[in-house]
Coordinates of C-alpha atoms in Angstrom, one line a residue:
Chain D
M1270 CA 45.6 -11.8 3.4
D1271 CA 43.8 -13.3 0.3
S1272 CA 40.1 -13.0 1.2
P1273 CA 36.9 -11.4 -0.2
F1274 CA 37.6 -8.3 2.0
D1275 CA 40.8 -7.5 0.4
R1276 CA 39.4 -4.6 -1.7
N1277 CA 37.3 -3.2 1.1
G1278 CA 39.5 -0.4 2.7
L1279 CA 37.0 0.0 5.7
Y1280 CA 37.3 -3.6 6.6
S1281 CA 41.2 -3.6 6.2
G1282 CA 41.3 -0.4 8.4
L1283 CA 39.2 -2.0 11.2
Y1284 CA 41.2 -5.2 10.9
G1285 CA 44.5 -3.4 11.3
F1286 CA 43.2 -1.5 14.2
F1287 CA 41.9 -4.6 16.1
A1288 CA 45.1 -6.5 15.1
E1289 CA 47.1 -4.1 17.1
L1290 CA 44.7 -4.4 20.0
T1291 CA 44.6 -8.2 20.4
P1292 CA 47.5 -10.3 21.6
D1293 CA 49.6 -12.7 19.4
G1294 CA 47.7 -15.8 18.4
F1295 CA 44.4 -13.9 18.5
G1296 CA 44.3 -12.8 15.1
W1297 CA 41.1 -14.5 14.4
L1298 CA 39.5 -12.3 16.9
A1299 CA 40.4 -9.3 15.1
Y1300 CA 39.2 -10.5 11.9
L1301 CA 35.9 -11.7 13.6
L1302 CA 35.3 -8.3 15.4
A1303 CA 36.0 -6.4 12.1
G1304 CA 33.6 -8.6 10.3
A1305 CA 31.0 -8.2 12.9
I1306 CA 31.1 -4.5 12.9
I1307 CA 30.7 -4.4 9.1
V1308 CA 27.9 -7.0 9.2
F1309 CA 26.2 -4.9 12.0
I1310 CA 26.4 -1.7 9.9
V1311 CA 25.3 -3.5 6.5
V1312 CA 22.3 -5.4 8.1
N1313 CA 21.1 -2.2 9.9
G1314 CA 21.7 0.0 7.0
V1315 CA 19.4 -2.5 4.8
M1316 CA 16.9 -2.6 7.5
L1317 CA 16.6 1.2 7.7
L1318 CA 16.7 1.6 4.0
T1319 CA 13.8 -1.0 3.8
A1320 CA 11.9 0.9 6.4
F1321 CA 12.1 4.1 4.7
E1322 CA 11.4 2.4 1.4
T1323 CA 8.0 1.3 2.8
Y1324 CA 7.3 4.8 3.7
M1325 CA 8.4 6.2 0.3
E1326 CA 6.6 3.7 -1.6
R1327 CA 3.3 4.4 0.3
R1328 CA 3.7 8.2 0.0
V1329 CA 4.5 8.0 -3.8
L1330 CA 1.9 5.4 -4.4
G1331 CA -0.6 7.8 -2.9
R1332 CA 0.6 10.8 -4.8
F1333 CA 0.3 8.5 -7.9
Q1334 CA -3.4 8.1 -6.8
T1335 CA -4.0 11.8 -6.2
R1336 CA -4.0 11.4 -2.4
L1337 CA -1.5 12.0 0.3
G1338 CA 0.3 9.0 1.7
P1339 CA 0.9 8.4 5.3
N1340 CA 1.6 11.9 6.8
R1341 CA 0.4 11.7 10.6
V1342 CA 3.2 10.0 12.6
G1343 CA 6.1 12.4 13.1
P1344 CA 7.1 15.1 10.5
F1345 CA 5.6 14.3 7.1
G1346 CA 4.8 10.7 8.5
L1347 CA 8.5 9.8 8.7
L1348 CA 8.0 7.8 11.6
Q1349 CA 5.3 5.5 10.0
P1350 CA 7.4 2.3 9.3
F1351 CA 8.4 2.3 13.2
A1352 CA 4.6 2.8 14.0
D1353 CA 3.9 -0.1 11.9
V1354 CA 6.3 -2.4 13.4
L1355 CA 5.3 -1.4 16.9
K1356 CA 1.8 -2.2 16.1
L1357 CA 2.9 -5.6 14.6
I1358 CA 4.9 -6.5 17.5
M1359 CA 2.1 -5.7 20.0
K1360 CA -0.5 -8.0 17.9
E1361 CA -1.2 -11.4 19.1
D1362 CA 1.2 -13.9 17.3
L1363 CA -1.3 -16.7 16.7
R1364 CA -0.6 -20.1 15.1
P1365 CA -3.2 -21.9 13.4
A1366 CA -4.3 -25.1 15.1
M1367 CA -3.3 -27.2 11.9
A1368 CA 0.0 -25.5 11.4
D1369 CA 3.2 -27.4 11.0
R1370 CA 4.8 -25.7 13.8
L1371 CA 8.5 -25.8 12.8
T1372 CA 8.2 -24.8 9.2
F1373 CA 5.5 -22.2 10.2
F1374 CA 8.0 -20.5 12.6
L1375 CA 11.0 -20.7 10.4
A1376 CA 9.5 -19.5 7.0
P1377 CA 9.7 -15.7 7.9
V1378 CA 13.2 -16.1 9.5
I1379 CA 14.7 -18.1 6.3
M1380 CA 12.9 -15.4 4.1
V1381 CA 14.4 -12.3 6.0
G1382 CA 17.8 -14.2 6.3
A1383 CA 18.0 -14.8 2.6
I1384 CA 17.5 -11.3 1.8
L1385 CA 19.9 -10.0 4.2
L1386 CA 22.5 -12.6 2.9
V1387 CA 22.3 -11.0 -0.5
A1388 CA 22.9 -7.7 0.9
A1389 CA 26.3 -9.0 1.9
V1390 CA 27.7 -8.8 -1.7
V1391 CA 26.0 -5.5 -2.8
P1392 CA 28.6 -2.9 -3.2
F1393 CA 27.2 0.3 -1.7
G1394 CA 30.1 2.4 -2.8
P1395 CA 33.7 2.3 -3.1
N1396 CA 35.1 0.4 -0.1
T1397 CA 31.6 0.3 1.4
F1398 CA 30.6 -3.4 1.1
L1399 CA 30.8 -6.4 3.2
A1400 CA 32.3 -8.9 0.8
D1401 CA 33.7 -8.8 -2.5
L1402 CA 32.9 -12.3 -3.7
N1403 CA 34.5 -13.6 -6.9
I1404 CA 31.1 -15.1 -7.8
G1405 CA 29.1 -12.1 -6.8
V1406 CA 26.5 -12.2 -9.5
L1407 CA 26.0 -15.9 -9.0
F1408 CA 25.3 -15.1 -5.2
I1409 CA 22.7 -12.6 -6.0
V1410 CA 20.6 -14.6 -8.3
G1411 CA 21.1 -17.8 -6.0
I1412 CA 20.5 -16.7 -2.6
P1413 CA 16.9 -15.2 -3.3
T1414 CA 15.8 -18.6 -4.3
I1415 CA 16.1 -19.7 -0.7
A1416 CA 13.3 -17.0 -0.1
T1417 CA 11.5 -19.0 -2.5
V1418 CA 11.9 -22.2 -0.4
A1419 CA 10.8 -20.2 2.5
M1420 CA 7.7 -19.2 0.7
F1421 CA 6.8 -22.6 0.2
L1422 CA 7.5 -23.6 3.9
G1423 CA 5.3 -20.9 4.8
G1424 CA 2.5 -22.1 2.6
W1425 CA 3.1 -25.5 3.7
G1426 CA 3.5 -24.8 7.3
S1427 CA 0.1 -22.8 7.3
G1428 CA -1.9 -25.9 7.3
N1429 CA -4.3 -24.0 5.1
R1430 CA -5.0 -25.5 1.6
F1431 CA -5.3 -22.0 0.1
A1432 CA -2.0 -20.7 1.4
L1433 CA -0.5 -24.1 0.1
L1434 CA -1.9 -23.3 -3.3
G1435 CA -0.8 -19.8 -3.2
A1436 CA 2.7 -21.0 -2.3
A1437 CA 2.8 -23.5 -5.0
R1438 CA 1.7 -20.9 -7.4
A1439 CA 4.3 -18.5 -6.1
V1440 CA 7.0 -21.2 -6.5
A1441 CA 6.0 -22.1 -10.0
M1442 CA 6.2 -18.4 -11.0
L1443 CA 9.3 -17.8 -9.3
I1444 CA 11.4 -20.7 -10.7
S1445 CA 10.2 -19.8 -14.1
Y1446 CA 11.4 -16.3 -13.7
E1447 CA 14.7 -17.2 -12.4
V1448 CA 15.7 -18.6 -15.7
P1449 CA 15.4 -15.4 -17.7
M1450 CA 16.9 -13.4 -15.0
I1451 CA 19.9 -15.3 -14.7
V1452 CA 20.4 -15.6 -18.6
S1453 CA 19.8 -11.9 -19.0
L1454 CA 22.8 -11.4 -16.7
A1455 CA 24.9 -13.5 -19.1
G1456 CA 25.5 -10.5 -21.5
V1457 CA 26.8 -8.4 -18.6
L1458 CA 29.1 -10.8 -17.4
L1459 CA 30.6 -11.3 -20.9
L1460 CA 31.2 -7.6 -21.3
A1461 CA 32.5 -7.3 -17.5
G1462 CA 34.6 -10.4 -17.8
S1463 CA 34.2 -11.0 -14.0
M1464 CA 31.5 -12.1 -11.7
S1465 CA 32.7 -10.1 -8.7
L1466 CA 30.2 -7.2 -8.5
V1467 CA 33.2 -4.6 -7.9
D1468 CA 34.8 -5.6 -11.0
V1469 CA 31.4 -5.3 -12.7
V1470 CA 31.1 -1.8 -11.5
E1471 CA 34.8 -0.8 -12.5
A1472 CA 34.2 -2.3 -15.9
Q1473 CA 31.6 0.2 -16.8
R1474 CA 33.1 2.7 -18.9
L1475 CA 29.6 3.1 -20.3
P1476 CA 26.6 2.1 -18.0
F1477 CA 25.7 -1.5 -19.1
I1478 CA 22.0 -0.3 -19.7
V1479 CA 23.4 1.7 -22.8
L1480 CA 25.3 -1.5 -23.7
Q1481 CA 22.7 -4.0 -23.0
P1482 CA 19.3 -2.6 -23.3
L1483 CA 17.8 -5.9 -23.9
G1484 CA 19.4 -7.5 -20.8
F1485 CA 18.3 -4.6 -18.7
F1486 CA 14.7 -5.0 -19.9
V1487 CA 14.6 -8.6 -19.3
F1488 CA 16.2 -8.3 -15.7
L1489 CA 13.8 -5.6 -14.9
V1490 CA 10.7 -7.5 -15.7
A1491 CA 12.1 -10.8 -14.4
A1492 CA 13.1 -9.1 -11.2
S1493 CA 9.8 -7.5 -10.6
A1494 CA 8.3 -10.9 -10.9
E1495 CA 11.0 -12.4 -8.6
M1496 CA 9.9 -10.1 -5.9
N1497 CA 6.2 -10.5 -6.4
R1498 CA 5.7 -7.1 -7.4
S1499 CA 3.1 -5.7 -9.7
P1500 CA 2.2 -6.6 -12.6
F1501 CA 3.2 -10.1 -11.4
D1502 CA 1.9 -10.2 -8.0
L1503 CA -0.6 -12.7 -8.3
M1504 CA 0.6 -15.0 -5.5
E1505 CA -0.5 -12.1 -3.2
A1506 CA -3.0 -10.4 -5.2
E1507 CA -4.4 -8.4 -2.1
S1508 CA -7.3 -7.0 -4.3
E1509 CA -8.4 -10.5 -5.2
L1510 CA -7.1 -13.3 -3.0
T1511 CA -6.6 -13.2 0.7
A1512 CA -2.7 -12.9 0.8
G1513 CA -1.5 -16.1 -0.8
F1514 CA 1.2 -18.0 1.1
H1515 CA 1.1 -15.6 4.1
T1516 CA -2.6 -15.8 4.7
E1517 CA -2.2 -17.3 8.3
F1518 CA 0.7 -15.2 9.3
S1519 CA 0.0 -12.4 11.7
G1520 CA 1.6 -10.1 14.0
I1521 CA 5.4 -9.7 13.7
R1522 CA 5.7 -13.0 11.5
F1523 CA 3.6 -11.1 9.0
G1524 CA 5.9 -8.1 9.8
L1525 CA 8.8 -10.1 8.7
L1526 CA 7.5 -11.4 5.6
Q1527 CA 6.5 -7.8 4.7
L1528 CA 10.2 -6.8 5.5
A1529 CA 11.5 -9.7 3.4
E1530 CA 9.3 -8.5 0.4
F1531 CA 10.4 -4.9 0.8
G1532 CA 14.0 -5.9 1.6
E1533 CA 14.0 -7.9 -1.8
L1534 CA 12.7 -4.8 -3.5
V1535 CA 15.6 -2.7 -2.0
I1536 CA 18.2 -5.2 -2.7
I1537 CA 16.9 -5.9 -6.3
S1538 CA 17.1 -2.4 -6.8
A1539 CA 20.6 -2.3 -5.5
V1540 CA 21.7 -4.8 -7.9
L1541 CA 20.1 -3.0 -10.7
A1542 CA 22.2 0.0 -9.9
V1543 CA 25.2 -1.8 -9.4
I1544 CA 25.0 -4.0 -12.5
F1545 CA 23.2 -1.8 -15.3
V1546 CA 23.8 1.7 -14.0
S1547 CA 27.4 1.8 -13.3
G1548 CA 27.0 1.5 -9.3
W1549 CA 29.0 4.2 -7.5
Q1550 CA 30.2 5.9 -10.5
N1551 CA 29.4 9.0 -12.1
P1552 CA 27.4 7.6 -15.3
F1553 CA 28.1 10.7 -17.4
V1554 CA 31.9 11.0 -17.2
S1555 CA 32.8 7.5 -16.9
P1556 CA 36.0 6.9 -18.8
D1557 CA 38.2 8.9 -16.4
Y1558 CA 36.3 7.7 -13.5
A1559 CA 35.5 11.7 -12.4
Q1560 CA 33.3 11.9 -9.5
W1561 CA 31.2 14.8 -8.8
L1562 CA 29.7 13.6 -5.8
P1563 CA 31.0 10.7 -3.2
G1564 CA 30.2 7.3 -4.5
Q1565 CA 27.8 6.3 -1.9
V1566 CA 25.6 9.3 -2.9
W1567 CA 25.6 8.3 -6.5
F1568 CA 24.6 4.9 -5.6
L1569 CA 21.9 5.9 -3.3
L1570 CA 20.6 8.4 -6.0
K1571 CA 20.4 5.3 -8.5
L1572 CA 18.7 3.1 -5.9
V1573 CA 15.9 5.6 -5.2
F1574 CA 15.6 6.0 -8.9
F1575 CA 14.9 2.4 -9.2
L1576 CA 12.8 2.2 -6.0
L1577 CA 10.8 5.1 -7.8
L1578 CA 10.5 3.3 -11.1
F1579 CA 9.1 -0.1 -9.5
T1580 CA 6.8 2.2 -7.6
W1581 CA 5.6 3.8 -10.7
I1582 CA 5.0 0.4 -12.4
R1583 CA 3.2 -0.9 -9.5
A1584 CA 0.9 2.4 -9.6
T1585 CA 0.3 1.6 -13.3
L1586 CA 0.0 -1.8 -14.5
P1587 CA -2.8 -4.3 -13.7
R1588 CA -2.2 -7.8 -12.6
M1589 CA -1.7 -10.4 -15.3
R1590 CA -3.4 -13.6 -15.4
V1591 CA -1.3 -16.6 -14.2
D1592 CA -1.3 -18.2 -17.7
Q1593 CA -0.1 -15.0 -19.2
V1594 CA 2.5 -14.8 -16.7
M1595 CA 4.0 -18.1 -17.4
A1596 CA 3.7 -17.6 -21.2
F1597 CA 5.5 -14.4 -20.9
A1598 CA 8.4 -16.0 -19.0
W1599 CA 8.9 -18.9 -21.2
K1600 CA 7.8 -17.4 -24.6
A1601 CA 9.2 -14.1 -24.5
L1602 CA 11.7 -13.3 -21.8
F1603 CA 13.7 -16.4 -22.0
P1604 CA 14.2 -16.2 -25.8
L1605 CA 14.9 -12.5 -25.6
A1606 CA 17.7 -13.2 -22.8
I1607 CA 19.1 -16.0 -24.9
I1608 CA 19.3 -13.7 -28.1
N1609 CA 20.8 -10.9 -26.0
T1610 CA 23.6 -13.4 -24.6
L1611 CA 24.3 -14.6 -28.3
V1612 CA 24.6 -11.2 -29.8
T1613 CA 26.8 -10.0 -26.9
A1614 CA 29.0 -13.1 -27.3
V1615 CA 29.6 -12.5 -30.9
L1616 CA 30.3 -8.9 -30.1
V1617 CA 32.8 -9.8 -27.4
V1618 CA 34.7 -12.0 -29.7
A1619 CA 34.5 -9.5 -32.4
W1620 CA 36.2 -6.6 -30.2
P1621 CA 37.7 -8.1 -27.3
E1622 CA 38.9 -4.9 -25.8
P1623 CA 36.9 -2.3 -27.2
E1624 CA 37.8 1.3 -27.3
Y1625 CA 35.6 4.0 -26.1
G1626 CA 34.2 4.8 -29.7
Q1627 CA 33.8 1.0 -30.2
L1628 CA 31.8 0.7 -27.2
W1629 CA 29.2 3.2 -28.5
L1630 CA 29.2 0.9 -31.8
I1631 CA 28.5 -2.2 -29.7
A1632 CA 25.8 -0.4 -27.8
A1633 CA 24.1 0.9 -31.1
I1634 CA 24.2 -2.8 -32.4
N1635 CA 22.7 -3.9 -29.0
W1636 CA 20.0 -1.3 -29.2
A1637 CA 19.0 -2.2 -32.8
V1638 CA 18.6 -5.7 -31.9
A1639 CA 16.7 -5.0 -28.9
I1640 CA 14.4 -2.8 -30.6
A1641 CA 13.9 -5.3 -33.6
C1642 CA 13.4 -8.2 -31.1
L1643 CA 10.9 -6.3 -28.9
V1644 CA 8.8 -5.3 -32.0
L1645 CA 8.8 -9.0 -33.4
F1646 CA 8.2 -10.5 -30.0
S1647 CA 5.2 -8.2 -29.4
R1648 CA 3.8 -9.1 -32.6
F1649 CA 4.4 -12.8 -32.2
L1650 CA 2.6 -12.6 -29.0
E1651 CA -0.2 -10.5 -30.1
R1652 CA -0.9 -13.1 -32.8
H1653 CA -0.6 -16.0 -30.6
R1654 CA -2.1 -14.6 -27.5
E1655 CA -4.2 -17.2 -25.7
R1656 CA -7.7 -16.2 -25.1
P1657 CA -9.5 -18.1 -22.4
T1658 CA -12.6 -19.9 -23.8
A1659 CA -15.5 -21.1 -22.1
S1660 CA -16.7 -24.5 -23.1
V1661 CA -20.5 -24.7 -22.7
Q1662 CA -21.9 -28.2 -22.4
L1663 CA -25.5 -28.7 -23.2
V1664 CA -27.0 -31.0 -20.6
E1665 CA -30.4 -32.7 -21.6
I1666 CA -32.6 -32.5 -18.8
P1667 CA -35.1 -35.5 -18.9
A1668 CA -38.5 -34.5 -18.9
E1669 CA -40.4 -35.1 -15.8
A1670 CA -42.4 -38.1 -15.5
S1671 CA -45.8 -36.7 -14.7
Chain Q
M746 CA -1.7 -1.3 -29.2
P747 CA 1.3 -3.4 -30.2
Y748 CA 5.1 -3.1 -29.2
G749 CA 4.4 -2.0 -25.5
L750 CA 3.1 1.4 -26.2
G751 CA 0.1 0.8 -24.3
I752 CA 2.2 0.3 -21.3
A753 CA 3.8 3.7 -22.0
K754 CA 0.6 5.4 -22.4
G755 CA -0.6 4.0 -19.0
M756 CA 2.7 5.1 -17.3
M757 CA 2.2 8.7 -18.8
V758 CA -1.5 8.8 -17.3
T759 CA -0.2 7.9 -14.0
L760 CA 2.8 10.5 -14.2
R761 CA 0.2 13.0 -14.9
N762 CA -1.6 12.2 -11.8
L763 CA 1.7 12.4 -9.8
V764 CA 1.9 16.0 -10.3
R765 CA -1.7 16.7 -9.6
K766 CA -2.9 18.3 -6.2
P767 CA -4.0 15.5 -3.9
V768 CA -7.7 15.3 -3.3
T769 CA -7.5 14.0 0.4
V770 CA -9.2 15.9 3.0
Q771 CA -7.2 15.9 6.3
Y772 CA -10.2 14.8 8.3
P773 CA -9.6 16.2 12.1
E774 CA -8.4 19.5 10.8
Q775 CA -10.5 20.0 7.5
R776 CA -13.9 18.8 7.0
V777 CA -16.2 18.0 4.1
A778 CA -19.0 20.2 4.2
Q779 CA -22.2 18.2 5.0
H780 CA -25.6 19.1 3.7
H781 CA -28.0 20.7 6.1
R782 CA -30.6 17.9 5.5
F783 CA -27.9 15.4 6.8
R784 CA -29.3 12.8 9.2
G785 CA -26.8 12.8 11.9
E786 CA -26.4 10.8 15.3
D787 CA -27.0 13.0 18.1
F788 CA -30.6 13.5 18.2
V789 CA -32.2 16.9 19.1
W790 CA -35.2 16.9 21.4
Y791 CA -37.1 19.7 22.8
E792 CA -38.3 19.0 26.3
E793 CA -41.0 21.8 26.0
R794 CA -42.5 20.5 22.9
C795 CA -42.5 16.9 23.9
T796 CA -45.7 15.6 25.6
G797 CA -44.6 11.9 26.0
C798 CA -46.8 10.5 23.5
A799 CA -44.1 7.9 22.5
S800 CA -45.2 8.1 18.8
C801 CA -41.4 7.9 17.9
A802 CA -41.1 4.8 19.8
K803 CA -44.0 3.3 18.1
Y804 CA -42.7 4.2 14.6
C805 CA -39.2 3.4 15.2
P806 CA -38.7 0.2 12.8
Q807 CA -35.7 -1.1 15.0
G808 CA -37.6 -0.6 18.4
I809 CA -34.6 1.3 19.9
I810 CA -36.3 4.3 21.6
K811 CA -37.4 3.5 25.2
I812 CA -39.7 5.8 26.7
V813 CA -40.9 5.7 30.4
T814 CA -43.5 8.5 31.4
A815 CA -45.1 9.6 34.3
P816 CA -48.0 12.0 35.1
S817 CA -46.8 15.5 35.7
G818 CA -49.9 17.6 36.4
E819 CA -48.8 20.3 33.9
M820 CA -51.7 21.0 31.4
T821 CA -51.4 21.9 28.0
Q822 CA -54.1 22.7 25.3
E823 CA -54.1 19.2 24.3
G824 CA -54.5 18.0 27.7
E825 CA -52.1 16.6 30.5
K826 CA -48.6 16.7 29.5
Y827 CA -46.5 13.5 30.7
K828 CA -43.1 13.9 32.4
L829 CA -40.3 11.9 30.8
E830 CA -38.4 9.8 33.2
V831 CA -36.6 7.6 30.5
F832 CA -36.0 8.5 26.9
D833 CA -33.3 6.1 25.7
I834 CA -32.1 6.1 22.0
E835 CA -30.0 3.1 21.3
I836 CA -27.6 4.7 18.6
A837 CA -25.8 1.4 18.0
R838 CA -28.7 -0.2 16.3
C839 CA -30.1 3.0 14.9
M840 CA -30.4 3.2 11.1
F841 CA -31.0 6.9 10.8
C842 CA -34.1 6.5 8.6
G843 CA -35.7 9.5 10.3
L844 CA -39.1 7.8 10.9
C845 CA -39.1 8.9 14.6
V846 CA -38.6 12.3 13.5
E847 CA -41.5 12.3 10.9
A848 CA -43.6 10.6 13.5
C849 CA -43.5 13.2 16.1
P850 CA -46.7 15.3 16.0
Y851 CA -45.1 18.2 18.0
D852 CA -42.1 18.6 16.2
A853 CA -40.1 17.6 19.5
L854 CA -37.7 15.4 17.9
H855 CA -35.2 16.2 15.3
M856 CA -32.3 14.5 13.7
G857 CA -29.0 15.5 14.6
S858 CA -26.1 16.8 12.6
G859 CA -23.4 15.2 14.0
F860 CA -21.3 12.0 13.0
E861 CA -18.5 11.6 15.4
R862 CA -20.3 9.5 18.2
A863 CA -17.9 6.4 17.9
R864 CA -17.3 4.7 21.1
P865 CA -15.3 1.9 22.1
R866 CA -18.3 0.1 23.8
Q867 CA -21.7 -0.5 22.4
S868 CA -23.1 0.2 25.8
D869 CA -22.0 3.7 25.5
L870 CA -24.0 4.3 22.4
V871 CA -27.2 5.1 24.0
I872 CA -28.4 8.6 24.3
S873 CA -30.2 9.2 27.6
V874 CA -32.7 11.8 28.6
D875 CA -30.2 14.0 30.3
E876 CA -28.0 13.9 27.4
L877 CA -30.8 14.9 25.2
K878 CA -31.6 17.5 27.7
A879 CA -28.1 18.9 27.9
S880 CA -27.2 18.6 24.2
A881 CA -26.5 21.6 21.8
K882 CA -29.9 22.2 19.9
K883 CA -28.2 22.0 16.4
P884 CA -30.9 19.9 14.5
S885 CA -30.7 18.7 11.1
T886 CA -33.3 20.2 8.7
W887 CA -34.2 16.6 7.7
F888 CA -38.2 16.7 7.5
R889 CA -38.3 20.2 9.0
P890 CA -39.0 22.5 6.1
Q891 CA -39.5 25.3 8.5
L892 CA -35.8 25.3 9.4
Q893 CA -34.7 25.1 5.9
D894 CA -36.9 27.9 4.8
R895 CA -35.3 30.1 7.4
G896 CA -32.1 29.5 5.6
Y897 CA -30.6 27.8 8.9
D898 CA -27.7 25.4 8.3
P899 CA -26.5 23.3 11.3
F900 CA -23.0 23.3 10.0
Q901 CA -22.6 26.8 9.9
P902 CA -21.5 28.6 13.1
G903 CA -24.6 30.4 14.6
D904 CA -27.0 30.1 17.6
D905 CA -28.9 27.1 18.6
V906 CA -32.5 26.7 17.6
S907 CA -34.8 27.7 20.4
W908 CA -37.9 25.4 20.9
Q909 CA -40.2 28.1 19.8
D910 CA -38.5 28.2 16.3
A911 CA -38.4 24.5 15.8
G912 CA -42.1 24.0 15.3
R913 CA -44.1 24.0 11.9
E914 CA -46.1 26.7 13.4
K915 CA -45.2 29.5 15.8
S916 CA -47.8 28.4 18.4
V917 CA -50.4 25.6 18.2
A918 CA -53.0 27.5 20.0
P919 CA -54.5 30.7 18.8
T920 CA -53.9 33.8 21.0
Y921 CA -56.8 35.4 23.0
E922 CA -56.8 38.3 20.5
E923 CA -57.3 35.7 17.4
M924 CA -60.2 34.0 19.4
L925 CA -61.7 37.2 20.2
Q926 CA -61.5 38.4 16.5
R927 CA -62.9 35.1 15.2
W928 CA -65.5 34.2 17.6
V929 CA -66.8 37.6 19.0
Q930 CA -66.0 40.4 16.8
G931 CA -66.0 38.4 13.6
R932 CA -69.9 37.8 14.2

């Protein structure tokens, strides 16, 4: 059985179990059943993670602002996400009269579907993943762009000019940030030698955050822009605009859009944990793959760490102007990602199969390059910062003919 | 601040806030102490003091006090006292300016001290005369210095204010002894 599921012990076990039960000629049924069970587990796991992520985010954000978060529903407010969902389901699902029916209905569904698709290739632990695609990294940067399309569908389908403008803005920003996000992963792929996420995890004798600081920085920033989080959340800008592309959505459709947003946050944090912080492995004693805790626990710890990091960033940084956002993507992140890729390529050619000590040498070189680049680029951006200028035109008012 | 150090500084500020004690007041269980001169929603009205002169209704800028009186036959020093059949205060449109309380010549109407009269329907937001008669007498000390001088605080547990204590003077009319002193023995 040469399939993406070969390295998944859970899947193989389930497949064997069903293969004994099903009669001859019905092997596909066992294949299907095992797959369906794993899909069920993964989808519900991601949904639960997302629900409790919203709770955690509100709670921690509250503490950042010296207030308590939601704490009335259930013990410590733990049932808050379910209360939210119930409220949203009970609300009236209204469609604006000018809405394009099909796109308006499809947008939330496509968005959630795209986000859940990405969860298929994220390894949550050894043998705890749905599929081990050999193009996993391409998959995780490619599939979220469907969510971008869904955003535009939602903006267009609302039949609202402002929602359409918000959607156009969002799409412009997102496709700008796709580029540095993908290029920043190139260094990791060069070091890992494979696009499969399981291979990427197993290739990390040192966590890639040590070997690829610049790539990590660029990916972190680009990813936070990719999922419309602060400081790049200017398509939603809940304190300034209405809501950007989901202005007209209400009830459970709005709930689905929120779910997609936070689901994307969870997935991106998971991807960060997998690619840069050695996934399910113990990051401290990597060479001999010693485990102090089960792999899933390590993974969850890293995932929660990244979620908290994004929350912290959201609690701190103010929103950027739209021209600053685009300039930052094209003038800073993209060159940084290219430089990172080039340096990593040279190092990979120099040490094709590095020893453990040589890994530290590579890390040192990369850190030096990263710090030098950040300093130079920040000076460059400071010098060439665009300041908005108001052009005042004096208009001669003709004297009144008295 | 070049090199992204400003971001690091800001992050440290929020991190310091994270370990600070929250300032939230869990409302139904804990309450923020209100001032004793707080103009609250539940008006306090003393039937014994009110003569039905409708000054409050006249002075109300919103015109939300509705008063219907009838002759009662009860005589006070000022003349006949009217019986109040309707005394409706429509809280929904009230702006709690306290002018009715200032206008009352007999200190019969006081601002209340509550703030929890939210109702789902606007028609419920009318204080009727029966409600005014039955309500707890916890007046605010707004425009009532005599209450403030006593050290009374409506938000502290304590007895209700009786109608004898609510006025600016103990009694409007001089007693028999005082009149005797002034008009007979003082001459």
